[in-house]
XYZ file of C-alpha atoms in Angstrom:
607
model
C 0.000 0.000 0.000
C 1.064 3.315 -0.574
C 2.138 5.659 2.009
C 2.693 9.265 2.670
C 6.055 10.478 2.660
C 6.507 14.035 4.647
C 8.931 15.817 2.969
C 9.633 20.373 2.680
C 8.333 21.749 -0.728
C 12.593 22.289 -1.564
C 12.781 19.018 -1.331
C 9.792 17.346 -3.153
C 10.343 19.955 -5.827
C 14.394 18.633 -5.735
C 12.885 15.401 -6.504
C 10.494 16.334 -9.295
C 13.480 17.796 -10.938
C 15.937 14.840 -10.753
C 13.107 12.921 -12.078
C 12.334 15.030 -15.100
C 15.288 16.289 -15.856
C 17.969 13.911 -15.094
C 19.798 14.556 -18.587
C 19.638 17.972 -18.353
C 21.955 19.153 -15.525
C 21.793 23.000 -16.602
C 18.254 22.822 -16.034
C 18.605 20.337 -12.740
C 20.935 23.351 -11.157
C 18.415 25.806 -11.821
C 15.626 23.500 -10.230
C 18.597 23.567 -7.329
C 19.034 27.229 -6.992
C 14.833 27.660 -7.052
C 14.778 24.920 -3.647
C 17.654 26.852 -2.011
C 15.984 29.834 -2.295
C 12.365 28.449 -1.271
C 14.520 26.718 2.045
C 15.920 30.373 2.761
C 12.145 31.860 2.168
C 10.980 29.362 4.724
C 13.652 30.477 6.961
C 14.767 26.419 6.961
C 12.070 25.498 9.553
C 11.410 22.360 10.388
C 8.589 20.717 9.126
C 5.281 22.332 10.454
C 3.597 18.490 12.372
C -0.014 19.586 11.246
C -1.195 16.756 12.922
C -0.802 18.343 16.451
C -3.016 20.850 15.546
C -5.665 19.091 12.968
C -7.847 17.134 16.140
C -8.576 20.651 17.517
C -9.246 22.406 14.593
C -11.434 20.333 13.412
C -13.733 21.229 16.772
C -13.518 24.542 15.876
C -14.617 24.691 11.930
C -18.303 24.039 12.871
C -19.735 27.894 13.007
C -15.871 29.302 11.843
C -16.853 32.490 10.166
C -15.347 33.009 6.296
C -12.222 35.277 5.623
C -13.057 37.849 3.494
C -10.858 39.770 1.296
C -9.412 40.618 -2.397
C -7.167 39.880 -4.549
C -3.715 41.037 -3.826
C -1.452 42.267 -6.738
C 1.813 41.075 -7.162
C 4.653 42.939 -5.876
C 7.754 43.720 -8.213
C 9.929 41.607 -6.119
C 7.046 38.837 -6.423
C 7.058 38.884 -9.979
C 10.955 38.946 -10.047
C 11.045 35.785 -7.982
C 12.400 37.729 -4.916
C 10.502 39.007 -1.608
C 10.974 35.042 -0.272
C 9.417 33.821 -2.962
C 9.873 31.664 -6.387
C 9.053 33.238 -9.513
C 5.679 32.075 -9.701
C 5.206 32.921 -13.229
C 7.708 30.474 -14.537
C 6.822 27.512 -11.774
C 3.383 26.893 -12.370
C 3.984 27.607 -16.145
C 6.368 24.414 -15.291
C 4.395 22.599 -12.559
C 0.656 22.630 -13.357
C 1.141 23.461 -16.843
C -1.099 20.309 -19.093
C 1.940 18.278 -19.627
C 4.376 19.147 -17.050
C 5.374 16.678 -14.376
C 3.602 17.820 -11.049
C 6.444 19.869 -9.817
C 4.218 22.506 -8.197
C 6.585 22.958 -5.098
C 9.018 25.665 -3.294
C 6.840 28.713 -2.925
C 5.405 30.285 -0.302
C 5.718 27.933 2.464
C 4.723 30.512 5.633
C 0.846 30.262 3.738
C 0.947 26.814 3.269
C 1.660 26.878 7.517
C -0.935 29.590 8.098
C -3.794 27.536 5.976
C -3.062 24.167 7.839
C -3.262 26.080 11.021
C -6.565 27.939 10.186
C -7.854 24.514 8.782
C -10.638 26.354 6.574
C -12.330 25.657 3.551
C -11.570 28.529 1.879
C -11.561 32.462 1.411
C -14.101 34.442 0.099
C -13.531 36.767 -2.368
C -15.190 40.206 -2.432
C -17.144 41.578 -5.261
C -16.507 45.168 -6.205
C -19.861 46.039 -7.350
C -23.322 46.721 -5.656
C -25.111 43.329 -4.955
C -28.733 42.668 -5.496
C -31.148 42.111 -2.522
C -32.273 38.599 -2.304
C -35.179 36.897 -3.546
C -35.770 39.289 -6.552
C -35.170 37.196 -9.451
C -37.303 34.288 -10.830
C -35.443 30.760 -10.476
C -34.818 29.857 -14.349
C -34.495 26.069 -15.531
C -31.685 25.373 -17.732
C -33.409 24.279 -21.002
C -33.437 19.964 -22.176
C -31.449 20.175 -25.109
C -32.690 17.665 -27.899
C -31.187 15.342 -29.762
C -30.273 16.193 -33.180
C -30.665 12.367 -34.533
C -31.904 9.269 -33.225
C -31.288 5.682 -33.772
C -32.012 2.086 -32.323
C -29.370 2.200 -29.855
C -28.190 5.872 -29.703
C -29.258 9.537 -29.376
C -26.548 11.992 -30.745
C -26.527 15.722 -29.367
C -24.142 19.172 -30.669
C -22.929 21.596 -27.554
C -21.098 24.323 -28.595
C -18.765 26.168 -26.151
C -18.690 29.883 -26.844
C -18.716 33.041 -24.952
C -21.600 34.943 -24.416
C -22.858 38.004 -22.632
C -25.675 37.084 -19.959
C -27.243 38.757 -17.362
C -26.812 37.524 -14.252
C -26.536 40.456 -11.629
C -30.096 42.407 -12.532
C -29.175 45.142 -15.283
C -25.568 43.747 -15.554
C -23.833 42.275 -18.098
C -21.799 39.672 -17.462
C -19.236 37.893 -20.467
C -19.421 33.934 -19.513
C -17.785 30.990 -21.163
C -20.493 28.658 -21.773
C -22.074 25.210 -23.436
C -24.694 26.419 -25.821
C -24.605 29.775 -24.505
C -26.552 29.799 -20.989
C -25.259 28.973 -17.243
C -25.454 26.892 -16.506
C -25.655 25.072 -20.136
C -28.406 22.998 -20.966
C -29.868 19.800 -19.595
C -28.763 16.611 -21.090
C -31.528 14.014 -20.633
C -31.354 10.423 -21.598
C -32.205 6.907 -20.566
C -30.535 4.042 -19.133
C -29.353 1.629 -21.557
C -28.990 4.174 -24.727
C -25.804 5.463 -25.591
C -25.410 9.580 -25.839
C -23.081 10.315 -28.511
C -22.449 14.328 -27.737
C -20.574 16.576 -30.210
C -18.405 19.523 -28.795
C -17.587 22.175 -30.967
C -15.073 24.681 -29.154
C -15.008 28.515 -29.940
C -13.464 29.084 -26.861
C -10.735 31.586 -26.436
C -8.609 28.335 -24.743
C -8.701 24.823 -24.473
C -11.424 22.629 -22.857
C -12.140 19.215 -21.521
C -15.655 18.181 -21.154
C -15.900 15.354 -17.926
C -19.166 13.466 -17.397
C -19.564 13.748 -13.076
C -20.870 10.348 -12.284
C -20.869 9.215 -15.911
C -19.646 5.596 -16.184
C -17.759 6.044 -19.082
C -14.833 4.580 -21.438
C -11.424 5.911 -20.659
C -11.546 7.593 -23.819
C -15.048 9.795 -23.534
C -14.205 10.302 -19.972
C -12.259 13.732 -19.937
C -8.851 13.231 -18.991
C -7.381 16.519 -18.012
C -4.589 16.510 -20.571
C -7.535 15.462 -24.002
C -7.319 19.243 -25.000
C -10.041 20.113 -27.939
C -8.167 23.003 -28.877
C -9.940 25.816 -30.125
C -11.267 25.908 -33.941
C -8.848 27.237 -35.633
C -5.810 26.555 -33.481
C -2.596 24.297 -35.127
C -2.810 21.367 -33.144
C 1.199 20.961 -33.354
C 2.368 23.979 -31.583
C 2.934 24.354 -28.265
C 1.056 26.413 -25.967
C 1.895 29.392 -24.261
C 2.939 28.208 -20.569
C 2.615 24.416 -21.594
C 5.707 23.536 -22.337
C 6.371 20.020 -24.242
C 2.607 19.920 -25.484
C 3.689 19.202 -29.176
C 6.033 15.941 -27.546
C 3.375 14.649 -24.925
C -0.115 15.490 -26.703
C 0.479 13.381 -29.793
C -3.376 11.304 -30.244
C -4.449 13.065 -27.440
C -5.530 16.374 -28.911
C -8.157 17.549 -31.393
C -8.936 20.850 -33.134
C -12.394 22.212 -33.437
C -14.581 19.217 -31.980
C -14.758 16.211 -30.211
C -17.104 13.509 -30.155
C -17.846 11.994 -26.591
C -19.954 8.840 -26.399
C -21.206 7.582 -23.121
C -22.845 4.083 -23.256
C -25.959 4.819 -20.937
C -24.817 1.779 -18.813
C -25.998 3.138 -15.855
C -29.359 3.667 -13.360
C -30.940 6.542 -13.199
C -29.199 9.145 -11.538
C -27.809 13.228 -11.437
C -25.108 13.725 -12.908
C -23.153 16.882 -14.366
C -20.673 18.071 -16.742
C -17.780 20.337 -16.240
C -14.706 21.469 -17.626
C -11.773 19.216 -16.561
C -8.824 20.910 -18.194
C -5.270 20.329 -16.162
C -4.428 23.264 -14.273
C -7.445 25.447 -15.171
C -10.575 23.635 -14.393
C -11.312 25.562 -11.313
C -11.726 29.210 -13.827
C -13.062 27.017 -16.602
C -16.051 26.354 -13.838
C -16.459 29.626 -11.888
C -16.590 31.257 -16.092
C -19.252 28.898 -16.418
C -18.572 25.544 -17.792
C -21.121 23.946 -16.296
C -24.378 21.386 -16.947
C -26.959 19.191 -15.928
C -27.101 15.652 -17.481
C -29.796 13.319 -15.749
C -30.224 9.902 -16.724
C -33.632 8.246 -16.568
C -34.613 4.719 -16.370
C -37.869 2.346 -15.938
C -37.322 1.451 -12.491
C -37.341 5.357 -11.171
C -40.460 5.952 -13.282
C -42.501 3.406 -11.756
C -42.317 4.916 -8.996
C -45.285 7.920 -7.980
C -42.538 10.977 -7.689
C -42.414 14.172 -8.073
C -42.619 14.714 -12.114
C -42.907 17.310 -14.173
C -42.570 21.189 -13.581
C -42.146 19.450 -9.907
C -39.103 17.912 -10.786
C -36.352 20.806 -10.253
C -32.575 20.767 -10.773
C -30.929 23.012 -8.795
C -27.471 24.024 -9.238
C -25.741 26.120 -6.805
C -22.731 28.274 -7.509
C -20.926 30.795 -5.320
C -19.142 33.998 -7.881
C -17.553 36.471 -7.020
C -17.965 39.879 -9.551
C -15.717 42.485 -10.712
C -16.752 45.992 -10.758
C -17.586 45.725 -14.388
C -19.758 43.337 -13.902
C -17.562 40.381 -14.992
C -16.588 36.998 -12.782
C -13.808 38.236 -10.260
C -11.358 35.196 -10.259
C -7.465 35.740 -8.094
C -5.703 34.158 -10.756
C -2.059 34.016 -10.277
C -1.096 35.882 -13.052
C -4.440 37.734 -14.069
C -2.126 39.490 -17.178
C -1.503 36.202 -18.711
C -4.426 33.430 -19.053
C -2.065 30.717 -19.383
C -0.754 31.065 -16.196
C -2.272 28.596 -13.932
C -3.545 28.202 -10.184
C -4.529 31.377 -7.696
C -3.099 33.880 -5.406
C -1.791 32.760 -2.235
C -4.451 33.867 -0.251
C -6.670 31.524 -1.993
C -4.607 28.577 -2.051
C -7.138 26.574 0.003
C -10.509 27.274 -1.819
C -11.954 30.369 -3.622
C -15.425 31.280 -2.105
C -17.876 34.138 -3.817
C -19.912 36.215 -1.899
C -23.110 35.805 -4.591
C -25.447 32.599 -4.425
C -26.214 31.120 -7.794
C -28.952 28.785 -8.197
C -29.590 27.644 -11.668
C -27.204 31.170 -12.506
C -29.486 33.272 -11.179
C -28.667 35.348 -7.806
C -30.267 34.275 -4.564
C -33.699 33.751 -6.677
C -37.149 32.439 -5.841
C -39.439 29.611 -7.180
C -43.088 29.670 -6.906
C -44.525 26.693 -5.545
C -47.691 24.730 -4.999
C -48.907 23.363 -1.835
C -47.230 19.807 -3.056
C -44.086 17.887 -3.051
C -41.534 18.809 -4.998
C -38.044 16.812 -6.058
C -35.054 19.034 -6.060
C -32.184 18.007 -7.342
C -28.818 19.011 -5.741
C -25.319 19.902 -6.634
C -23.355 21.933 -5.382
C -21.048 23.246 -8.763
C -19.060 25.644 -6.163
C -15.574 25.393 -6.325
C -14.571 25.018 -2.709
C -17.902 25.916 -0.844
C -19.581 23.946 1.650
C -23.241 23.965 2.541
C -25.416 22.842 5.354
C -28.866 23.618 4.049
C -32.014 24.266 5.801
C -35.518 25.595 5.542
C -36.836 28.062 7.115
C -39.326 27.964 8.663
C -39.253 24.020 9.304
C -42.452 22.635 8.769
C -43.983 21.108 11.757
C -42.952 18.225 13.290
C -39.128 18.704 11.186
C -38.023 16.400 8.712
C -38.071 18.722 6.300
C -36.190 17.114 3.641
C -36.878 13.736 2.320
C -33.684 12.261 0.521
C -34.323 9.475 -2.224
C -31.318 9.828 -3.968
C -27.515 10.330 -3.545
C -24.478 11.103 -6.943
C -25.360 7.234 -8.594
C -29.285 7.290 -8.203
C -31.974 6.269 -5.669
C -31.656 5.183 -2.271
C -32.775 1.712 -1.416
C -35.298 3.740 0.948
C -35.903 7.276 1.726
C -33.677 9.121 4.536
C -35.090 12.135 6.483
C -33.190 15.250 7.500
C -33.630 18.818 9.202
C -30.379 19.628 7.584
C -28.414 18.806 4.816
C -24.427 18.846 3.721
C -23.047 18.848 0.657
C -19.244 19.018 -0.446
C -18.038 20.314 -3.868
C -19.681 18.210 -6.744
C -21.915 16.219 -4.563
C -25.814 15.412 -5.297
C -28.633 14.976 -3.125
C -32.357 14.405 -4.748
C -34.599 15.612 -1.581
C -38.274 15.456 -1.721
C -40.028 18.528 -0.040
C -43.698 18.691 1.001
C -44.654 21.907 0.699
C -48.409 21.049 1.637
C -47.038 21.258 5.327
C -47.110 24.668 4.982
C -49.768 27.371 4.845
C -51.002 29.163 1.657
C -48.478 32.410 1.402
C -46.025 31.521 3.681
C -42.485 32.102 2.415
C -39.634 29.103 3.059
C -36.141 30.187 2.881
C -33.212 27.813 1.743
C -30.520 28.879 4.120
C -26.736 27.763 4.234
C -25.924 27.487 8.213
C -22.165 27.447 7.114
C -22.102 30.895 5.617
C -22.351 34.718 6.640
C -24.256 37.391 5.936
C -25.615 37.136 2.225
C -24.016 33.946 1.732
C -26.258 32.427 4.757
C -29.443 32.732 2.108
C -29.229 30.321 -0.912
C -33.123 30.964 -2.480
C -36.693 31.481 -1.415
C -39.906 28.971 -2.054
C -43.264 31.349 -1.846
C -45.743 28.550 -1.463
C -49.226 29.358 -3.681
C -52.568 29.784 -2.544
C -54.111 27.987 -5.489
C -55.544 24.638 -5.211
C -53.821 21.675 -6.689
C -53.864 18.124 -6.626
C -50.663 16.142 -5.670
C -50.910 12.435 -6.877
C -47.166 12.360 -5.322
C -45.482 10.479 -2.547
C -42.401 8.850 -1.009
C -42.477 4.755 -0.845
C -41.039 3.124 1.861
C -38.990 1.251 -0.645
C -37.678 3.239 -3.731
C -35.001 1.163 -5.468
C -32.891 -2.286 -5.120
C -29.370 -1.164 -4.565
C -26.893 -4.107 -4.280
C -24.687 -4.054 -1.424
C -21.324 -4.391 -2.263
C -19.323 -7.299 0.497
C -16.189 -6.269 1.971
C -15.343 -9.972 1.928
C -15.051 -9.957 -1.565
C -11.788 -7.059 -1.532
C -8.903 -8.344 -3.186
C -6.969 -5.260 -2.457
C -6.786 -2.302 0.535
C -5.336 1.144 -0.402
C -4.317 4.193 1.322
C -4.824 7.547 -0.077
C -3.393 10.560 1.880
C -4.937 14.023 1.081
C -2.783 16.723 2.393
C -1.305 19.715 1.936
C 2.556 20.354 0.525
C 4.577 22.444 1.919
C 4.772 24.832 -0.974
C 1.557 25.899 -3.691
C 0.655 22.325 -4.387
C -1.514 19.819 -2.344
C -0.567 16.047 -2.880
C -1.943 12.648 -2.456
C 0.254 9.985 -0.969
C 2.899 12.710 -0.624
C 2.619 12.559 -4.516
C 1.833 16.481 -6.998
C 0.040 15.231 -10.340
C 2.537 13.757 -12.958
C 0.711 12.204 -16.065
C 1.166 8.419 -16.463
C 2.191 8.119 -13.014
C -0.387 6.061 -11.485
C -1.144 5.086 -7.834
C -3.347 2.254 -7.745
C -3.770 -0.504 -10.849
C -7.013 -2.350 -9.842
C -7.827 -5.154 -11.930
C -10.836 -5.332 -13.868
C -13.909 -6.864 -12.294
C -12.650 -6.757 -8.921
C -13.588 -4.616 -5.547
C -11.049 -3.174 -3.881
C -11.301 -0.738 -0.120
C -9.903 2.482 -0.689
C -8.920 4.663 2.352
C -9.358 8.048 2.136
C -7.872 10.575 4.576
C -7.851 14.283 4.896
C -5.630 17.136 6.597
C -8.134 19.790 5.870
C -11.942 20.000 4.135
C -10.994 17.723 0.967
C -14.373 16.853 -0.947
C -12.782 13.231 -2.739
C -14.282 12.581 -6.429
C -13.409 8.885 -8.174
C -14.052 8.662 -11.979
C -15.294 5.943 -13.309
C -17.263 3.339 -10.889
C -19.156 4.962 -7.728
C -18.909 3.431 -4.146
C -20.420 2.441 -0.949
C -19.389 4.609 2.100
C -17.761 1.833 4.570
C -17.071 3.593 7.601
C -16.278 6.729 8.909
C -13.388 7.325 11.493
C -13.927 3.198 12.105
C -17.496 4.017 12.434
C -20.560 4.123 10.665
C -21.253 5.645 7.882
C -22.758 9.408 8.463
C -25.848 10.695 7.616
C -24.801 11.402 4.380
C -23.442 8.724 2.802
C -26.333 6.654 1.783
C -26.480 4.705 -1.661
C -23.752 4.933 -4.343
C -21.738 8.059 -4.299
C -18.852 9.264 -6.490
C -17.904 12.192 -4.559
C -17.251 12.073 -0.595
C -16.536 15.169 1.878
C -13.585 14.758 4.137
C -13.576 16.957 7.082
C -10.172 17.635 8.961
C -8.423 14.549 10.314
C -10.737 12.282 9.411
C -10.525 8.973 7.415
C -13.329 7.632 5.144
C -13.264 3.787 4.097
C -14.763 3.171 0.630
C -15.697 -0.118 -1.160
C -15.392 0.080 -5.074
C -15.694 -2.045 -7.903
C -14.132 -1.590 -11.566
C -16.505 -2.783 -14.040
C -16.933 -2.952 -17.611
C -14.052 -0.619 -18.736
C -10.221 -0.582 -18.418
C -7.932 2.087 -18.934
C -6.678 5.057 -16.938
C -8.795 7.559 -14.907
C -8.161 9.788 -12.008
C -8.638 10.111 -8.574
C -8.896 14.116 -7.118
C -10.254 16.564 -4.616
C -13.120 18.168 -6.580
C -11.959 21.449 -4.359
C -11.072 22.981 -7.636
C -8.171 25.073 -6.443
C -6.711 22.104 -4.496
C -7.541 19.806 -7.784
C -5.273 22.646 -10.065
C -2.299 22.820 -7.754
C -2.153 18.988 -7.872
C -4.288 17.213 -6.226
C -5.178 14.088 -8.681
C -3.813 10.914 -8.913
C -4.275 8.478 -11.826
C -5.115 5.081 -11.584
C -5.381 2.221 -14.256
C -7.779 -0.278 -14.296
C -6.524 -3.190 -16.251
């Protein structure tokens, strides 16, 4: 089994170098000079034993209020490489770029020890305009985009990624890069057991990789961070800016104009999204507005007397942050130079917005009916968490009904007053809004923000009469239990923090090709997941069943087949999973965007 290996940022970056550059000993001396002066930034401390301090800060996150603040501009000695720091410019050009060799190491040490001591999800970012007050705005519902062919097996769909001006703020316009030209883009709905062949067409300013979140998909269709479709228009064969050795590493990886993804439909019926999954840059590829529902349908959750309909809601929420002209507010490292990856060092662990998006609109509202709705849950922030809530809670509480979890329904329903979600994670909740009188307004609140970012959206409940043929059955679907006597293999994965701009697993930045786990095909495996700080854990390929928590339970939360897991602080989550139907090589990664850029992935090969 793999283990962690503590080691200074100098040092691991030492190592990268000797690695990668071994023949090259003009370019290893360099690396050399770059560690000496990261050890004399860090004034050679010792390493910082986070573990001391990770059981008590983990008692303190609950109710931790969010650092606010802005982005800071770099200082002339910053952007020389002085001031006790790397040039930052020309490491994560190196480390993070799309075929570099995880070397994302040696800088800024003193934040890395100030964010394991703080222990917090993230920092929120300020916007520099006037905000809207809440509750103004109609919830929109991204539209179902149809098929532009049909056949006995398949259904084929075209998504182009373009920019486009939308407004978002109330009288603001705001320039987003999007599929089809909304945020979030539209709804991709298909059935269990058909394929969905989907067509991208980029006419992006950059490169993009499209990932299906949940999908259980071919190696090939499943968006590997380094399958660029480049830009229509752009030479395939050159090399771009601030990714150096693209022409050498890309070759049959890359494609100009489109790219055809085809996901089998193998599958139950379940929420899933897609994203942009581009090395180095997915976390601004998201927050721009790369972002989609795709729900798959089957016979087994229509039998069933649920929610349907206009009562059937998707709701995607998204924390931004806004510049004063109206345009997302991202720290990027370098905000000059787009090919520049990874964030500002006061952002290292998490960028937060101080705007709620649901469905891109800002803290909105949603007419309802006095019936039971289905809402469908992601959370598409990049490092936000949210405890949800309604207020008022209906009488008697159990205010939210979950049937489903990331791969589909529960084998029964699960009630809660409150509800958690990590980055990327899913919840389908059924809500009863008969409980409530005619006129009364509910509030979706976030218990784990401040201030504006404590609201979410509003649910005015109609005084018009209706009939609701809905309800909840005691049993909703079979889910097989996977048997821990049946694992052929235990791993340990270590999510942590280095101790320069990168976080690692197993001690380990992201190299390409260097994999951490081979799992053979057809077999179940444990997998062992544990955290330093607020790490939300995403597997691609097969879901899994939540084994234990800490050597206990499962939590509330963990019900059913998940893809996505939240890790709080010191904790260690134990995972069965079983590789089916596909080999190849897919990744493992904390789906806090900012943490997944500065490294945090990890491929594995099923074979």
């Amino acid at each position: 089994m793999a283990r962690t290996r503590p080691a200074l940022a100098a040092v691991d970056h030492g190592r990268a170098c000797r690695r990668r550059h071994r023949p090259d000993r003009r370019r290893l001396h360099a690396c050399a000079r770059r560690a000496h002066h990261a050890r004399r930034a860090a004034g050679q401390r010792r390493p910082v034993r986070a573990g001391r301090r990770l059981a008590g800060a983990a008692a303190r996150l609950r109710g931790q209020p969010e650092r606010t603040g802005r982005p800071r501009a770099a200082s002339a000695a910053r952007r020389a490489g002085g001031g006790g720091q790397v040039n930052r410019r020309r490491f994560l050009g190196l480390g993070a770029s799309v075929f570099g060799a995880g070397a994302l190491a040696a800088v800024a040490a003193p934040s890395a020890v100030r964010l394991l001591a703080e222990g917090r999800p993230g920092q929120v970012l300020s916007s520099e305009l006037e905000l809207p007050p809440p509750f103004q705005v109609p919830l929109p519902v991204p539209p179902v985009l149809k098929p532009v062919g049909s056949d006995g097996t398949s259904d084929y769909y075209e998504i182009t990624q373009q920019v486009a001006q939308l407004e978002i703020l109330p009288g603001v316009r705001t320039e987003a890069w999007t599929y089809g030209g909304s945020f979030p883009g539209p709804t991709v709905a298909t059935r269990s057991g058909r394929a969905a062949v989907i067509r991208h067409r980029n006419q992006l300013p950059v490169p993009s990789v499209v990932h299906l979140h949940g999908g259980h998909t071919p190696a090939d269709s499943d968006g590997y961070p380094m399958d660029l479709l480049l830009p229509v228009g752009w030479d395939g064969a050159r090399s771009i800016p601030g990714m150096p050795g693209m022409e050498h590493h890309a070759a049959g990886r890359c494609v100009t104009g489109e790219r055809t993804n085809t996901y089998p439909g193998h599958q139950r019926a379940a929420t899933l999204w897609y994203h942009d999954h581009r090395m180095g840059f997915t976390g601004p590829g998201v927050w721009r507005g790369l972002v989609g529902f795709h729900l798959v349908h089957d016979d087994e959750e229509a039998a069933l007397p649920l929610p349907q309909g206009d009562r059937d809601v998707p709701l995607m929420l998204a924390d931004r942050s806004f510049a004063a002209d109206g345009s997302f507010a991202y720290p990027a490292a370098d905000p000059t130079d787009p090919a520049v990856p990874g964030v500002t060092d006061d952002y290292m662990n998490g960028v937060l917005g101080d705007v709620i998006l649901v469905n891109g609109a800002p803290w909105p509202r949603l007419d309802v009916d006095r019936a039971r709705y289905r809402l469908r849950l992601l959370n598409a922030s990049n490092a936000r968490l949210y405890r949800l809530e309604l207020d008022p809670q209906p009488s008697g509480g159990d205010a939210l009904v979950q049937i489903g979890s990331d791969g589909g329904l529960l084998e029964a329903p699960v009630t809660h007053d409150t509800l958690e979600l990590s980055p990327a994670e899913r919840f389908d909740v059924v809500v009863d809004f008969s409980r409530y009188e005619p006129g009364t307004s509910v509030c979706l609140l976030n218990t784990l923000g401040t201030g504006r970012t404590a609201e979410v959206m509003r649910f005015d409940v109609s005084s018009r009469r209706v009939t609701d043929d809905a309800t909840v059955p005691e049993r909703l679907a079979a889910v097989e239990r996977l048997d821990p006597d049946a694992v052929v293999a235990t791993r340990d994965f270590t999510f942590r923090r280095s101790r320069g701009d990168g976080w690692t697993i197993n001690g380990e930045l992201f190299e390409p090709g260097r994999d951490l786990a081979r799992p053979a095909l057809g077999s179940t495996e444990l997998w062992r997941f544990s955290s330093d700080l607020h790490h939300s854990v995403h597997v691609h390929l097969n879901h899994f069943q939540v084994l234990a928590r800490n050597g206990d339970d499962p939590g509330p939360y963990d019900a059913g087949w998940k893809d996505t897991v939240g890790l709080r602080p010191a904790e260690a989550v134990e995972v069965l999973v079983r590789f089916t139907d596909y080999a190849g090589t897919y990744l493992l990664h904390c789906h806090n965007l900012e943490h997944e850029d500065m490294a945090m992935m990890a491929d594995f090969v099923v074979e």
